[in-house]
Structures are given as structure tokens and as C-alpha cells.
mmCIF file with all atom_site columns, C-alpha atoms in Angstrom:
data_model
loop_
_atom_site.group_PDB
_atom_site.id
_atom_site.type_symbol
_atom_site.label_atom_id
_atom_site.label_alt_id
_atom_site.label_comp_id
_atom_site.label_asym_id
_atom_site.label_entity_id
_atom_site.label_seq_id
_atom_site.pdbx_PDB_ins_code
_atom_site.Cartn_x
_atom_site.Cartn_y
_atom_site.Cartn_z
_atom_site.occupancy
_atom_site.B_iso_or_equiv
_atom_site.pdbx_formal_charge
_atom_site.auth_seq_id
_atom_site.auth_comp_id
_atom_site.auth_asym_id
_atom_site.auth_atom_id
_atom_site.pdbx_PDB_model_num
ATOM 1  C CA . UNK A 1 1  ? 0.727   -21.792 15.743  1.00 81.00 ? 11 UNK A CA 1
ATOM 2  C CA . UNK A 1 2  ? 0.611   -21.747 19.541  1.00 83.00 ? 12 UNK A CA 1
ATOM 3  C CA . UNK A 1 3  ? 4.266   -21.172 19.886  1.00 88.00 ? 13 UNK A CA 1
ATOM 4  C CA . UNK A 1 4  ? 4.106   -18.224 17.361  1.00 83.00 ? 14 UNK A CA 1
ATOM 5  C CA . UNK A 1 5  ? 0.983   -16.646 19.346  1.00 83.00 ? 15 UNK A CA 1
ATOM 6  C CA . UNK A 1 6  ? 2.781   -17.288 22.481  1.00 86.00 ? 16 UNK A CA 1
ATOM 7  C CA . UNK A 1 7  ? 5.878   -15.611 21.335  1.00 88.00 ? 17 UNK A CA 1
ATOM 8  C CA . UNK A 1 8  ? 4.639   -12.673 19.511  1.00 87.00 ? 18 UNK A CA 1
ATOM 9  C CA . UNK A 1 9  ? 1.909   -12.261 22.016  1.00 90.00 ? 19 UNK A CA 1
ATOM 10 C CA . UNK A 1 10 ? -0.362  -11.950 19.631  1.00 88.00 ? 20 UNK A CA 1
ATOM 11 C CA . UNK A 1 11 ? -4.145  -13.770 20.432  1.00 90.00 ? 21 UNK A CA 1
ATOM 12 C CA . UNK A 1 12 ? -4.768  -16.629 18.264  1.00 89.00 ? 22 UNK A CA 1
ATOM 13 C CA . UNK A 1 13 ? -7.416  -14.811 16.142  1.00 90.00 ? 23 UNK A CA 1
ATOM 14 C CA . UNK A 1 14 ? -5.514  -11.741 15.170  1.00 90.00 ? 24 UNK A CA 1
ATOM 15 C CA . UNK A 1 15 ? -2.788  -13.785 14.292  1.00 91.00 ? 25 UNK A CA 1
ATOM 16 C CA . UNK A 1 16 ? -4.818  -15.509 11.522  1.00 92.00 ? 26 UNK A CA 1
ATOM 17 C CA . UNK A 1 17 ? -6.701  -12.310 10.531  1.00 92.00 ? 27 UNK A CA 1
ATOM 18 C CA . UNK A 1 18 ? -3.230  -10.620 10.479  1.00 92.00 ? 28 UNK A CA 1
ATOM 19 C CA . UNK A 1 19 ? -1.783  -13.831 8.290   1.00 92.00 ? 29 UNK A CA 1
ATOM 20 C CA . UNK A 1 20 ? -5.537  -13.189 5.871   1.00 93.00 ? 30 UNK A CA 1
ATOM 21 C CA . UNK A 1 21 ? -4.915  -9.934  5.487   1.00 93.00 ? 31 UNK A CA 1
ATOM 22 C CA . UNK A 1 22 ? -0.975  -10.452 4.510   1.00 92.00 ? 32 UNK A CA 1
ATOM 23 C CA . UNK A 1 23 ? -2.353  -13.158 2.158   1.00 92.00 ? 33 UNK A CA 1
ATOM 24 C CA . UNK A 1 24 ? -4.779  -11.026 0.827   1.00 90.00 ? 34 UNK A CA 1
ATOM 25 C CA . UNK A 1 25 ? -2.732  -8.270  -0.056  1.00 88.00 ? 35 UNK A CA 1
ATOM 26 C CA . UNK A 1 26 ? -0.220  -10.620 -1.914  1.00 86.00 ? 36 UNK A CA 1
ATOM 27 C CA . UNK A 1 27 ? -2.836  -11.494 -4.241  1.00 85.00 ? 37 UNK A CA 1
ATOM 28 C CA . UNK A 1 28 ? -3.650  -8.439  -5.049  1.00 84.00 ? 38 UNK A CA 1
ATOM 29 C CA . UNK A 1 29 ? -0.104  -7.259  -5.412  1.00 78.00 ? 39 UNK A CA 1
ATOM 30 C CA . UNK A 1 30 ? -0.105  -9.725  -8.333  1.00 71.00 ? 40 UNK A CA 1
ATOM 31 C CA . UNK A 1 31 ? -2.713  -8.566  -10.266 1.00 75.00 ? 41 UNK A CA 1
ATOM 32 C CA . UNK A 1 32 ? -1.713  -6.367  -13.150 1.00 68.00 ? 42 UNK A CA 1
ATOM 33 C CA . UNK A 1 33 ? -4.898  -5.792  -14.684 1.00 72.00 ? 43 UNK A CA 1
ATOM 34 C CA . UNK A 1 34 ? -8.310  -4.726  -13.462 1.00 74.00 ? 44 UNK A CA 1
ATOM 35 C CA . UNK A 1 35 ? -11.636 -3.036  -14.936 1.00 83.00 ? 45 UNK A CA 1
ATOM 36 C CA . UNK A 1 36 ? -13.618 -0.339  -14.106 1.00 90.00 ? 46 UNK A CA 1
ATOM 37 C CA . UNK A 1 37 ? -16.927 0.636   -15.296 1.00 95.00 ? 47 UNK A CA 1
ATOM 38 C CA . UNK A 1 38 ? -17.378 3.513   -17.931 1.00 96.00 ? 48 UNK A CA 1
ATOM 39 C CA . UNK A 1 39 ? -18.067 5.964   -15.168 1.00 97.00 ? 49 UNK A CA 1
ATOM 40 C CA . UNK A 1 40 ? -15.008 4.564   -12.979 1.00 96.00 ? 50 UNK A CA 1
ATOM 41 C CA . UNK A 1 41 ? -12.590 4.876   -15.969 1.00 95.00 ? 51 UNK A CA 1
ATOM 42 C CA . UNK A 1 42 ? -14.085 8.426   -16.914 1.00 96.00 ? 52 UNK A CA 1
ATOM 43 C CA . UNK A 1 43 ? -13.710 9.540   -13.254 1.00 96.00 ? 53 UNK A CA 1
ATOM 44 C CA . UNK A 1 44 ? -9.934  8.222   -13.369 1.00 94.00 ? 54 UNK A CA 1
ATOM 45 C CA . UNK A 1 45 ? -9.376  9.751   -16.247 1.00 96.00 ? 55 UNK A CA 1
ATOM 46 C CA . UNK A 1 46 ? -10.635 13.230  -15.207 1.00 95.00 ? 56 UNK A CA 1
ATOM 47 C CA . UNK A 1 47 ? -8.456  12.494  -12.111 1.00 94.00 ? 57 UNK A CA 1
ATOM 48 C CA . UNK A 1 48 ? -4.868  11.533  -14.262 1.00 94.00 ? 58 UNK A CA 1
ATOM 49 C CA . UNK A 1 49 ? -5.597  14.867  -16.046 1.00 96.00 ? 59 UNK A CA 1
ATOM 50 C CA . UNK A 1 50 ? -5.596  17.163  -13.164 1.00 95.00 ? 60 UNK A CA 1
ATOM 51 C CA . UNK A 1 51 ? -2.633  19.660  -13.479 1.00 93.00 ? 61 UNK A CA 1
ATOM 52 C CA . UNK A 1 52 ? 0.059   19.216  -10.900 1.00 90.00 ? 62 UNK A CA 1
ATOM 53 C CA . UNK A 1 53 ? -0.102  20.487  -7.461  1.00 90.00 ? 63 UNK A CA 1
ATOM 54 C CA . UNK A 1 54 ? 3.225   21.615  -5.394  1.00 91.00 ? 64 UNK A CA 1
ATOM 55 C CA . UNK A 1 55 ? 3.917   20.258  -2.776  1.00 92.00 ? 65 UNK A CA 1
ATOM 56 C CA . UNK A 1 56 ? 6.608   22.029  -0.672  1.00 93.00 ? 66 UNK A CA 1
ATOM 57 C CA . UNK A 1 57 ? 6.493   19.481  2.227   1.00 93.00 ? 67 UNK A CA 1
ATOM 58 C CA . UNK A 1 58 ? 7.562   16.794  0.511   1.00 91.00 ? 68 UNK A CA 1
ATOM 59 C CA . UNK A 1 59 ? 9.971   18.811  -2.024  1.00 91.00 ? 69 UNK A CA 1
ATOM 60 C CA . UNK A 1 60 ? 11.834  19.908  1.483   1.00 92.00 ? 70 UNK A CA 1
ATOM 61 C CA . UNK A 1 61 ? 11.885  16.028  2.446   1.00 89.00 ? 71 UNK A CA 1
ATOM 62 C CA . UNK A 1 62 ? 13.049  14.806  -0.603  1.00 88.00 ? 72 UNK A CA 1
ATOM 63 C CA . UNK A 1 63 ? 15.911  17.741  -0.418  1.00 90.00 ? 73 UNK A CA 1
ATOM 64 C CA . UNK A 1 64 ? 17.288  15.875  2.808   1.00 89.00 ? 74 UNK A CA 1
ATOM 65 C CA . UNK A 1 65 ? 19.714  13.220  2.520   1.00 87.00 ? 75 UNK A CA 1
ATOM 66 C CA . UNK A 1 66 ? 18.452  9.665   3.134   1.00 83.00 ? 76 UNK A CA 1
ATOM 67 C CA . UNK A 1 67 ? 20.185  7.410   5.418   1.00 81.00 ? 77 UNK A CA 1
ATOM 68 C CA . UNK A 1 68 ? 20.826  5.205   2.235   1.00 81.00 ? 78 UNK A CA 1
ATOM 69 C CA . UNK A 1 69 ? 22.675  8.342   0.630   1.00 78.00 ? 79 UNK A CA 1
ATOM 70 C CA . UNK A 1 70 ? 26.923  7.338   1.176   1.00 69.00 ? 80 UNK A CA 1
ATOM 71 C CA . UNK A 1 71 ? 28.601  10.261  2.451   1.00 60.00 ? 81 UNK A CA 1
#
């Protein structure tokens, strides 16, 4: 560990919070199911159902060409 901390210049410490958090969000990546509370599903719910909104900012962006487009 001291050569990574020493090469990414990085302190000990956040290098092990940074390597929790990474693990942390892996496991969570993983899980496919969750519950809510009645409330939490009903507010969800009401959320899901909300009509569309535009959004010209990212219409224009998607319009561009990506650098993975082939030309």
C-alpha cells in the first residue's frame, strides 16, 4: 500500500476511504432488488408518471456526433 500512496500521491487514509467507497458502490451495483415503504413506492410512482419534459440542451448534444461515431 505504501508504494501505491507514494505513487499516486494520495495520503494513506484517502486511499482506503477512496478503495471503501469503490467497494461500496460495487455492492450496490449488484443489487437488483430493493424495497421501499408504501409512501416511498407511492412517491415513486407519482414521480414515473410525470409527463415528459423537453429538454433542448441535451436534444442539441445528442444531435452532435460522438467521437465513437466512424466518419
Amino acid at each position: 500500500m505504501r508504494r501505491v500512496v507514494d505513487n499516486t500521491g494520495m495520503s494513506l487514509n484517502d486511499y482506503v476511504v477512496s478503495c471503501a467507497v469503490a467497494a461500496a458502490v460495487d455492492e450496490l451495483a449488484d443489487r437488483c432488488a430493493f424495497s421501499l415503504s408504501p409512501e416511498a413506492w407511492d412517491e415513486l410512482q407519482d414521480l414515473l408518471d410525470r409527463p415528459v419534459a423537453a429538454k433542448p440542451k441535451i436534444n442539441a448534444l445528442l444531435a452532435e456526433p460522438s467521437v465513437l461515431d466512424h466518419e
